[in-house]
């Protein structure tokens, strides 16, 4: 199947999952994860109507999306992988959203570069709900300290939370991870009514239907669209 066919199938499955969960049609955004796939594949997805893409590594995303954006400036790049502080300067000019803000030091670095450049940046705060090897906030107090700091950075805009589910075949464990994220987002909205927590980025190729059932507003899908990584 072509990338266009795969995208059509994924959109149909998302719509079905929305309906089963009693969610409005179009309530879930699809991020096409294009890591390890060439510019030609990204442009093929753009031609099929895809507008939001996710990349994990700055060193791959920068040259790839400099070319993609020169051809299709309307698309949005989301940085979804772990971000080192010394790579923030490179990704800020290209990305529309950094989804993997996982510590206060990284937030400070993003704040510094957005202030210096005048570039507005949407961010999601990554919460660790799975393996110890994954990044993300593990303490709600640490998350709240970062949220308290946002007032110092007028070009950095909170949009919500992100997580990777535990790597398991146990659906109840995965659903529990996503359910916790929904409750945490609701708690953050009450604690910080001036901030935007409308985005819950959770769910990938193997578990996005569970994520939608549990309240995800954004799913990150790569293999089911682009095929196996090269």
PDB file of C-alpha atoms in Angstrom:
ATOM      1  CA  UNK A   1       0.000   0.000   0.000  1.00  0.00           C
ATOM      2  CA  UNK A   2       1.098   3.556  -0.664  1.00  0.00           C
ATOM      3  CA  UNK A   3       1.615   6.228   1.972  1.00  0.00           C
ATOM      4  CA  UNK A   4      -1.624   7.843   0.771  1.00  0.00           C
ATOM      5  CA  UNK A   5      -3.500   4.563   1.238  1.00  0.00           C
ATOM      6  CA  UNK A   6      -1.993   4.091   4.690  1.00  0.00           C
ATOM      7  CA  UNK A   7      -2.999   7.602   5.737  1.00  0.00           C
ATOM      8  CA  UNK A   8      -6.554   7.076   4.550  1.00  0.00           C
ATOM      9  CA  UNK A   9      -6.754   3.827   6.523  1.00  0.00           C
ATOM     10  CA  UNK A  10      -5.352   5.442   9.690  1.00  0.00           C
ATOM     11  CA  UNK A  11      -7.811   8.337   9.442  1.00  0.00           C
ATOM     12  CA  UNK A  12     -10.675   5.844   9.070  1.00  0.00           C
ATOM     13  CA  UNK A  13      -9.470   3.933  12.143  1.00  0.00           C
ATOM     14  CA  UNK A  14      -9.113   7.149  14.155  1.00  0.00           C
ATOM     15  CA  UNK A  15     -12.643   8.189  13.188  1.00  0.00           C
ATOM     16  CA  UNK A  16     -13.957   4.774  14.218  1.00  0.00           C
ATOM     17  CA  UNK A  17     -12.141   4.972  17.559  1.00  0.00           C
ATOM     18  CA  UNK A  18     -13.515   8.477  18.147  1.00  0.00           C
ATOM     19  CA  UNK A  19     -17.043   7.262  17.495  1.00  0.00           C
ATOM     20  CA  UNK A  20     -16.668   4.229  19.773  1.00  0.00           C
ATOM     21  CA  UNK A  21     -15.419   6.502  22.557  1.00  0.00           C
ATOM     22  CA  UNK A  22     -18.295   8.952  22.053  1.00  0.00           C
ATOM     23  CA  UNK A  23     -15.830  11.597  20.925  1.00  0.00           C
ATOM     24  CA  UNK A  24     -16.557  14.243  18.264  1.00  0.00           C
ATOM     25  CA  UNK A  25     -15.231  13.525  14.784  1.00  0.00           C
ATOM     26  CA  UNK A  26     -11.939  15.323  14.235  1.00  0.00           C
ATOM     27  CA  UNK A  27     -11.083  15.574  17.943  1.00  0.00           C
ATOM     28  CA  UNK A  28      -7.809  13.684  17.451  1.00  0.00           C
ATOM     29  CA  UNK A  29      -4.815  15.097  15.556  1.00  0.00           C
ATOM     30  CA  UNK A  30      -2.535  12.721  13.654  1.00  0.00           C
ATOM     31  CA  UNK A  31       1.222  13.329  13.920  1.00  0.00           C
ATOM     32  CA  UNK A  32       3.008  11.368  11.196  1.00  0.00           C
ATOM     33  CA  UNK A  33       6.315  10.194  12.660  1.00  0.00           C
ATOM     34  CA  UNK A  34       8.805  10.364   9.815  1.00  0.00           C
ATOM     35  CA  UNK A  35      12.049   9.472  11.597  1.00  0.00           C
ATOM     36  CA  UNK A  36      14.441   7.389   9.490  1.00  0.00           C
ATOM     37  CA  UNK A  37      12.333   8.037   6.391  1.00  0.00           C
ATOM     38  CA  UNK A  38      13.514  10.272   3.538  1.00  0.00           C
ATOM     39  CA  UNK A  39      12.291  13.666   2.406  1.00  0.00           C
ATOM     40  CA  UNK A  40      10.536  12.014  -0.537  1.00  0.00           C
ATOM     41  CA  UNK A  41       8.321  10.015   1.832  1.00  0.00           C
ATOM     42  CA  UNK A  42       7.454  13.134   3.833  1.00  0.00           C
ATOM     43  CA  UNK A  43       6.550  15.022   0.655  1.00  0.00           C
ATOM     44  CA  UNK A  44       4.421  12.082  -0.495  1.00  0.00           C
ATOM     45  CA  UNK A  45       2.506  12.322   2.795  1.00  0.00           C
ATOM     46  CA  UNK A  46       2.154  16.091   2.357  1.00  0.00           C
ATOM     47  CA  UNK A  47       0.628  15.536  -1.089  1.00  0.00           C
ATOM     48  CA  UNK A  48      -1.844  13.148   0.544  1.00  0.00           C
ATOM     49  CA  UNK A  49      -2.943  15.938   2.890  1.00  0.00           C
ATOM     50  CA  UNK A  50      -0.829  15.295   6.003  1.00  0.00           C
ATOM     51  CA  UNK A  51       0.257  18.520   7.697  1.00  0.00           C
ATOM     52  CA  UNK A  52       1.837  17.569  11.059  1.00  0.00           C
ATOM     53  CA  UNK A  53       5.037  15.522  11.320  1.00  0.00           C
ATOM     54  CA  UNK A  54       7.100  14.242  14.219  1.00  0.00           C
ATOM     55  CA  UNK A  55      10.843  13.709  14.378  1.00  0.00           C
ATOM     56  CA  UNK A  56      12.916  12.245  17.216  1.00  0.00           C
ATOM     57  CA  UNK A  57      16.440  13.435  16.534  1.00  0.00           C
ATOM     58  CA  UNK A  58      17.545  17.004  15.899  1.00  0.00           C
ATOM     59  CA  UNK A  59      20.474  15.941  13.716  1.00  0.00           C
ATOM     60  CA  UNK A  60      18.059  14.185  11.356  1.00  0.00           C
ATOM     61  CA  UNK A  61      15.181  16.641  11.600  1.00  0.00           C
ATOM     62  CA  UNK A  62      17.099  19.818  10.779  1.00  0.00           C
ATOM     63  CA  UNK A  63      18.445  19.000   7.299  1.00  0.00           C
ATOM     64  CA  UNK A  64      15.350  16.993   6.379  1.00  0.00           C
ATOM     65  CA  UNK A  65      12.815  19.643   7.333  1.00  0.00           C
ATOM     66  CA  UNK A  66      14.825  22.556   6.019  1.00  0.00           C
ATOM     67  CA  UNK A  67      14.184  20.917   2.647  1.00  0.00           C
ATOM     68  CA  UNK A  68      10.595  19.893   3.401  1.00  0.00           C
ATOM     69  CA  UNK A  69       9.615  23.351   4.657  1.00  0.00           C
ATOM     70  CA  UNK A  70      11.186  25.016   1.643  1.00  0.00           C
ATOM     71  CA  UNK A  71       8.778  22.975  -0.496  1.00  0.00           C
ATOM     72  CA  UNK A  72       5.793  22.974   1.875  1.00  0.00           C
ATOM     73  CA  UNK A  73       5.941  25.878   4.353  1.00  0.00           C
ATOM     74  CA  UNK A  74       2.421  25.141   5.610  1.00  0.00           C
ATOM     75  CA  UNK A  75       3.386  21.949   7.443  1.00  0.00           C
ATOM     76  CA  UNK A  76       4.263  21.725  11.148  1.00  0.00           C
ATOM     77  CA  UNK A  77       7.238  19.916  12.638  1.00  0.00           C
ATOM     78  CA  UNK A  78       6.975  18.501  16.168  1.00  0.00           C
ATOM     79  CA  UNK A  79      10.118  17.383  18.001  1.00  0.00           C
ATOM     80  CA  UNK A  80       8.964  14.286  19.875  1.00  0.00           C
ATOM     81  CA  UNK A  81      12.251  12.715  20.978  1.00  0.00           C
ATOM     82  CA  UNK A  82      14.551  13.411  23.889  1.00  0.00           C
ATOM     83  CA  UNK A  83      16.160  16.835  23.441  1.00  0.00           C
ATOM     84  CA  UNK A  84      19.603  17.792  24.655  1.00  0.00           C
ATOM     85  CA  UNK A  85      20.043  21.365  25.800  1.00  0.00           C
ATOM     86  CA  UNK A  86      22.864  21.979  23.309  1.00  0.00           C
ATOM     87  CA  UNK A  87      20.510  21.100  20.429  1.00  0.00           C
ATOM     88  CA  UNK A  88      17.770  23.595  21.367  1.00  0.00           C
ATOM     89  CA  UNK A  89      19.333  26.405  19.304  1.00  0.00           C
ATOM     90  CA  UNK A  90      19.143  24.237  16.167  1.00  0.00           C
ATOM     91  CA  UNK A  91      15.549  23.059  16.508  1.00  0.00           C
ATOM     92  CA  UNK A  92      13.832  26.272  17.657  1.00  0.00           C
ATOM     93  CA  UNK A  93      13.818  27.937  14.196  1.00  0.00           C
ATOM     94  CA  UNK A  94      12.180  24.898  12.531  1.00  0.00           C
ATOM     95  CA  UNK A  95       9.820  23.339  15.055  1.00  0.00           C
ATOM     96  CA  UNK A  96       6.266  24.423  15.753  1.00  0.00           C
ATOM     97  CA  UNK A  97       6.128  22.320  18.915  1.00  0.00           C
ATOM     98  CA  UNK A  98       8.580  20.591  21.250  1.00  0.00           C
ATOM     99  CA  UNK A  99       6.645  17.708  22.780  1.00  0.00           C
ATOM    100  CA  UNK A 100       9.432  16.276  24.912  1.00  0.00           C
ATOM    101  CA  UNK A 101      10.037  18.898  27.610  1.00  0.00           C
ATOM    102  CA  UNK A 102      11.051  16.578  30.432  1.00  0.00           C
ATOM    103  CA  UNK A 103      12.992  18.728  32.921  1.00  0.00           C
ATOM    104  CA  UNK A 104      13.195  22.295  34.153  1.00  0.00           C
ATOM    105  CA  UNK A 105      16.713  22.827  32.742  1.00  0.00           C
ATOM    106  CA  UNK A 106      15.445  22.117  29.232  1.00  0.00           C
ATOM    107  CA  UNK A 107      12.533  24.510  29.707  1.00  0.00           C
ATOM    108  CA  UNK A 108      14.969  27.241  30.745  1.00  0.00           C
ATOM    109  CA  UNK A 109      17.061  26.624  27.618  1.00  0.00           C
ATOM    110  CA  UNK A 110      14.019  26.788  25.350  1.00  0.00           C
ATOM    111  CA  UNK A 111      12.915  29.959  27.121  1.00  0.00           C
ATOM    112  CA  UNK A 112      16.323  31.536  26.616  1.00  0.00           C
ATOM    113  CA  UNK A 113      16.462  30.832  22.872  1.00  0.00           C
ATOM    114  CA  UNK A 114      12.860  31.782  22.146  1.00  0.00           C
ATOM    115  CA  UNK A 115      13.288  35.063  23.990  1.00  0.00           C
ATOM    116  CA  UNK A 116      16.482  35.827  22.086  1.00  0.00           C
ATOM    117  CA  UNK A 117      14.983  34.981  18.695  1.00  0.00           C
ATOM    118  CA  UNK A 118      11.404  36.168  19.249  1.00  0.00           C
ATOM    119  CA  UNK A 119      10.166  32.777  18.035  1.00  0.00           C
ATOM    120  CA  UNK A 120       6.935  31.547  19.617  1.00  0.00           C
ATOM    121  CA  UNK A 121       7.142  27.874  20.604  1.00  0.00           C
ATOM    122  CA  UNK A 122       4.408  25.495  21.688  1.00  0.00           C
ATOM    123  CA  UNK A 123       5.526  22.839  24.156  1.00  0.00           C
ATOM    124  CA  UNK A 124       4.184  19.709  25.799  1.00  0.00           C
ATOM    125  CA  UNK A 125       5.464  18.399  29.101  1.00  0.00           C
ATOM    126  CA  UNK A 126       6.539  14.765  28.874  1.00  0.00           C
ATOM    127  CA  UNK A 127       5.447  12.532  31.752  1.00  0.00           C
ATOM    128  CA  UNK A 128       7.106   9.182  32.381  1.00  0.00           C
ATOM    129  CA  UNK A 129       4.427   6.521  32.802  1.00  0.00           C
ATOM    130  CA  UNK A 130       6.403   3.554  31.474  1.00  0.00           C
ATOM    131  CA  UNK A 131       9.922   2.146  31.613  1.00  0.00           C
ATOM    132  CA  UNK A 132      12.624   3.642  33.811  1.00  0.00           C
ATOM    133  CA  UNK A 133      14.796   4.051  30.706  1.00  0.00           C
ATOM    134  CA  UNK A 134      12.354   6.570  29.224  1.00  0.00           C
ATOM    135  CA  UNK A 135      12.550  10.294  29.834  1.00  0.00           C
ATOM    136  CA  UNK A 136       9.854  12.443  31.400  1.00  0.00           C
ATOM    137  CA  UNK A 137       8.759  13.984  34.666  1.00  0.00           C
ATOM    138  CA  UNK A 138       8.228  11.413  37.399  1.00  0.00           C
ATOM    139  CA  UNK A 139       7.182  13.871  40.113  1.00  0.00           C
ATOM    140  CA  UNK A 140       4.128  16.096  39.928  1.00  0.00           C
ATOM    141  CA  UNK A 141       5.935  18.590  42.156  1.00  0.00           C
ATOM    142  CA  UNK A 142       8.765  18.836  39.606  1.00  0.00           C
ATOM    143  CA  UNK A 143       6.189  19.362  36.860  1.00  0.00           C
ATOM    144  CA  UNK A 144       4.488  22.107  38.854  1.00  0.00           C
ATOM    145  CA  UNK A 145       7.825  23.851  39.429  1.00  0.00           C
ATOM    146  CA  UNK A 146       8.331  23.946  35.669  1.00  0.00           C
ATOM    147  CA  UNK A 147       4.811  25.201  35.073  1.00  0.00           C
ATOM    148  CA  UNK A 148       5.407  27.948  37.641  1.00  0.00           C
ATOM    149  CA  UNK A 149       8.447  29.041  35.599  1.00  0.00           C
ATOM    150  CA  UNK A 150       6.477  29.577  32.380  1.00  0.00           C
ATOM    151  CA  UNK A 151       5.520  33.110  33.381  1.00  0.00           C
ATOM    152  CA  UNK A 152       9.161  34.105  32.812  1.00  0.00           C
ATOM    153  CA  UNK A 153       9.111  33.045  29.137  1.00  0.00           C
ATOM    154  CA  UNK A 154       6.462  34.883  27.105  1.00  0.00           C
ATOM    155  CA  UNK A 155       7.409  33.119  23.850  1.00  0.00           C
ATOM    156  CA  UNK A 156       6.933  29.616  25.303  1.00  0.00           C
ATOM    157  CA  UNK A 157       3.340  28.355  25.278  1.00  0.00           C
ATOM    158  CA  UNK A 158       2.114  25.313  27.187  1.00  0.00           C
ATOM    159  CA  UNK A 159      -0.283  23.184  25.122  1.00  0.00           C
ATOM    160  CA  UNK A 160      -0.546  20.086  27.306  1.00  0.00           C
ATOM    161  CA  UNK A 161       1.096  16.785  28.180  1.00  0.00           C
ATOM    162  CA  UNK A 162       2.753  13.866  26.392  1.00  0.00           C
ATOM    163  CA  UNK A 163       3.678  10.302  27.345  1.00  0.00           C
ATOM    164  CA  UNK A 164       4.909   6.964  26.032  1.00  0.00           C
ATOM    165  CA  UNK A 165       2.883   4.032  27.334  1.00  0.00           C
ATOM    166  CA  UNK A 166       4.611   1.076  29.018  1.00  0.00           C
ATOM    167  CA  UNK A 167       5.924  -1.517  26.565  1.00  0.00           C
ATOM    168  CA  UNK A 168       3.562  -4.370  27.346  1.00  0.00           C
ATOM    169  CA  UNK A 169       0.781  -6.415  25.782  1.00  0.00           C
ATOM    170  CA  UNK A 170      -1.362  -5.828  28.880  1.00  0.00           C
ATOM    171  CA  UNK A 171      -4.088  -3.468  27.665  1.00  0.00           C
ATOM    172  CA  UNK A 172      -5.213  -2.579  31.177  1.00  0.00           C
ATOM    173  CA  UNK A 173      -1.689  -1.421  32.054  1.00  0.00           C
ATOM    174  CA  UNK A 174      -1.543   0.722  28.912  1.00  0.00           C
ATOM    175  CA  UNK A 175      -5.026   2.120  29.566  1.00  0.00           C
ATOM    176  CA  UNK A 176      -4.037   2.902  33.150  1.00  0.00           C
ATOM    177  CA  UNK A 177      -1.079   4.936  31.908  1.00  0.00           C
ATOM    178  CA  UNK A 178      -3.311   6.958  29.591  1.00  0.00           C
ATOM    179  CA  UNK A 179      -6.049   7.364  32.201  1.00  0.00           C
ATOM    180  CA  UNK A 180      -3.514   8.798  34.646  1.00  0.00           C
ATOM    181  CA  UNK A 181      -2.426  11.288  32.001  1.00  0.00           C
ATOM    182  CA  UNK A 182      -6.005  12.436  31.454  1.00  0.00           C
ATOM    183  CA  UNK A 183      -6.502  12.983  35.176  1.00  0.00           C
ATOM    184  CA  UNK A 184      -3.174  14.820  35.461  1.00  0.00           C
ATOM    185  CA  UNK A 185      -4.118  17.120  32.592  1.00  0.00           C
ATOM    186  CA  UNK A 186      -7.430  17.879  34.297  1.00  0.00           C
ATOM    187  CA  UNK A 187      -5.637  18.608  37.578  1.00  0.00           C
ATOM    188  CA  UNK A 188      -3.182  20.924  35.809  1.00  0.00           C
ATOM    189  CA  UNK A 189      -6.072  22.800  34.191  1.00  0.00           C
ATOM    190  CA  UNK A 190      -7.590  23.444  37.612  1.00  0.00           C
ATOM    191  CA  UNK A 191      -4.277  24.463  39.177  1.00  0.00           C
ATOM    192  CA  UNK A 192      -3.221  26.647  36.227  1.00  0.00           C
ATOM    193  CA  UNK A 193      -6.414  27.998  34.621  1.00  0.00           C
ATOM    194  CA  UNK A 194      -4.381  30.554  32.668  1.00  0.00           C
ATOM    195  CA  UNK A 195      -2.490  27.801  30.807  1.00  0.00           C
ATOM    196  CA  UNK A 196      -3.594  25.587  27.921  1.00  0.00           C
ATOM    197  CA  UNK A 197      -3.770  21.843  28.596  1.00  0.00           C
ATOM    198  CA  UNK A 198      -5.935  20.957  25.617  1.00  0.00           C
ATOM    199  CA  UNK A 199      -3.418  18.527  24.102  1.00  0.00           C
ATOM    200  CA  UNK A 200      -2.912  14.997  25.404  1.00  0.00           C
ATOM    201  CA  UNK A 201      -0.309  13.462  23.105  1.00  0.00           C
ATOM    202  CA  UNK A 202      -0.444   9.735  23.720  1.00  0.00           C
ATOM    203  CA  UNK A 203      -0.797   6.683  21.543  1.00  0.00           C
ATOM    204  CA  UNK A 204       1.361   5.226  18.777  1.00  0.00           C
ATOM    205  CA  UNK A 205       0.888   2.615  16.051  1.00  0.00           C
ATOM    206  CA  UNK A 206       0.388  -0.233  18.538  1.00  0.00           C
ATOM    207  CA  UNK A 207      -1.859   1.455  21.103  1.00  0.00           C
ATOM    208  CA  UNK A 208      -3.493   4.568  19.626  1.00  0.00           C
ATOM    209  CA  UNK A 209      -7.006   3.122  19.750  1.00  0.00           C
ATOM    210  CA  UNK A 210      -6.668   2.567  23.512  1.00  0.00           C
ATOM    211  CA  UNK A 211      -5.275   6.100  23.836  1.00  0.00           C
ATOM    212  CA  UNK A 212      -8.244   7.626  21.999  1.00  0.00           C
ATOM    213  CA  UNK A 213     -10.634   5.702  24.235  1.00  0.00           C
ATOM    214  CA  UNK A 214      -8.832   7.175  27.264  1.00  0.00           C
ATOM    215  CA  UNK A 215      -8.925  10.773  26.008  1.00  0.00           C
ATOM    216  CA  UNK A 216      -5.935  11.310  23.725  1.00  0.00           C
ATOM    217  CA  UNK A 217      -6.204  14.349  21.460  1.00  0.00           C
ATOM    218  CA  UNK A 218      -3.047  13.593  19.478  1.00  0.00           C
ATOM    219  CA  UNK A 219      -1.595  10.282  18.294  1.00  0.00           C
ATOM    220  CA  UNK A 220       1.939   9.783  16.964  1.00  0.00           C
ATOM    221  CA  UNK A 221       2.034   7.142  14.235  1.00  0.00           C
ATOM    222  CA  UNK A 222       4.982   6.208  12.065  1.00  0.00           C
ATOM    223  CA  UNK A 223       5.268   2.571  10.999  1.00  0.00           C
ATOM    224  CA  UNK A 224       1.600   2.215  10.031  1.00  0.00           C
ATOM    225  CA  UNK A 225       2.041   5.175   7.648  1.00  0.00           C
ATOM    226  CA  UNK A 226       5.582   4.953   6.315  1.00  0.00           C
ATOM    227  CA  UNK A 227       6.344   1.264   6.802  1.00  0.00           C
ATOM    228  CA  UNK A 228       9.294  -0.223   8.659  1.00  0.00           C
ATOM    229  CA  UNK A 229      12.178   2.123   9.391  1.00  0.00           C
ATOM    230  CA  UNK A 230      15.066   2.022   6.978  1.00  0.00           C
TER     231      UNK A 230
END
